[in-house]
Amino acid sequence: MAQQHEFAGHCESLRSGEGNALIVAASLPAPRPACTAPTRRAWQACRMRFQPPADIAPAALAALRRQQVELAAQVRLDDRLSALPSRVAGVDSGFEDEGRTTRSVAVRVDGGSLQPLESTLARLPTALPYIPGLLSFRELPAVLQALAQLREAPELVLVDGHGIAHPRGLGIAAHLGVLTGLPSIGVGKSRLVGEYSEPGPQRGDHAPLSHKGRQVGWVLRSKPRCNPLFISPGNHVSVEACLPLVLACLTRYRLPEPTRLADRLASRRDRGAA
């Protein structure tokens, strides 16, 4: 119950504009408009050009990176969960209006059946263009708002992104976990940092992911003949425990069910379902 109050309190501070960790991001200028051509090739070209505008001062970006270092020191890799809890949420984000609007989805599933129980959708102006290593400042405002709209606070959050497998130890899953106090795990579709040996070809095959001399997660083959996932703890979950928790969320798809459902809504493949 105390954890749920802590979560609700942070969400209230976010709605009232008092979220300290996002103040610098909120002060940055809005991204420049991208081109409007509808073709896939044109959209890819827009993404390539969607770089930090010159008026985002290097000092502001350096301040965000300092915040990451400070928040990373608050990450706790203790195990608050002994097994998959009854309330598990998955979160993911997409973008509308050529990147000017962030569309974030939270889906809560039953930890026993993995059946979806509720989903929420939040749309906010995109705080930052895509800047490698600063993804959480771009997506978290909308992600936190989507989580705040759930009728029941989750006991575990799976995030499309990374946890401590990050250059400064604070991927979006770790950032979310520190801000909310919720146990969290990053489920990345591609590697951000780290070295590993390719896992075996079968579902469940895995290998350690190491960065700067320590293990920061796992490389997991979640489905045969598919690229592996990059699993790393966010907060209040250990490196050892994050792998079996994600395995418990797998069905017949590559992505664990909570983030798979969130991905479908965030990418608008299930229009109107949220």
Coordinates of N, CA and C in Angstrom, one line a residue, residues 81-88 109-114 155-156 158 185 244-250 258:
L81 N 10.3 -9.0 -5.4 CA 9.4 -10.0 -5.9 C 10.0 -11.4 -5.8
S82 N 9.3 -12.3 -5.3 CA 9.8 -13.7 -5.3 C 9.2 -14.5 -6.5
A83 N 8.2 -14.0 -7.1 CA 7.6 -14.6 -8.3 C 6.8 -13.6 -9.1
L84 N 6.3 -13.9 -10.2 CA 5.5 -13.0 -11.0 C 4.3 -12.6 -10.2
P85 N 4.1 -11.3 -10.0 CA 3.0 -10.8 -9.1 C 1.7 -10.9 -9.9
S86 N 0.6 -10.6 -9.3 CA -0.7 -10.6 -9.9 C -1.0 -9.4 -10.8
R87 N -0.3 -8.3 -10.6 CA -0.6 -7.1 -11.4 C 0.7 -6.7 -12.1
V88 N 0.8 -7.0 -13.4 CA 1.9 -6.7 -14.2 C 1.5 -5.7 -15.3
V109 N -1.9 -6.6 -17.1 CA -2.3 -8.0 -17.3 C -2.4 -8.7 -16.0
D110 N -3.1 -9.8 -16.0 CA -3.2 -10.7 -14.9 C -1.9 -11.5 -14.9
G111 N -1.2 -11.5 -13.8 CA 0.1 -12.3 -13.7 C 0.0 -13.8 -13.8
G112 N -1.2 -14.3 -13.6 CA -1.4 -15.7 -13.7 C -1.8 -16.2 -15.1
S113 N -2.7 -15.5 -15.7 CA -3.2 -15.9 -17.0 C -2.5 -15.1 -18.2
L114 N -1.9 -13.9 -17.8 CA -1.4 -13.0 -18.8 C -2.4 -12.4 -19.7
E155 N 2.4 -4.1 -9.8 CA 3.4 -4.5 -8.9 C 4.8 -4.7 -9.6
L156 N 4.7 -4.8 -10.9 CA 5.9 -4.9 -11.8 C 5.6 -4.3 -13.1
L158 N 7.1 -3.9 -17.0 CA 8.0 -4.2 -18.1 C 8.0 -3.1 -19.1
I185 N 11.6 -3.7 -15.2 CA 12.5 -4.5 -16.0 C 12.5 -3.9 -17.4
P244 N 14.0 -14.8 -15.2 CA 12.8 -15.7 -15.0 C 11.5 -14.9 -15.0
L245 N 11.5 -13.7 -14.5 CA 10.3 -12.9 -14.5 C 9.8 -12.6 -16.0
V246 N 10.8 -12.3 -16.8 CA 10.4 -12.1 -18.3 C 10.0 -13.4 -18.9
L247 N 10.7 -14.5 -18.6 CA 10.3 -15.8 -19.2 C 8.9 -16.1 -18.8
A248 N 8.5 -15.8 -17.6 CA 7.1 -16.1 -17.1 C 6.1 -15.3 -17.9
C249 N 6.5 -14.2 -18.6 CA 5.5 -13.4 -19.3 C 5.5 -13.8 -20.8
L250 N 6.3 -14.7 -21.2 CA 6.3 -15.1 -22.6 C 5.2 -16.0 -23.0
P258 N 3.0 -8.4 -21.7 CA 2.7 -7.1 -21.4 C 3.2 -6.0 -22.3

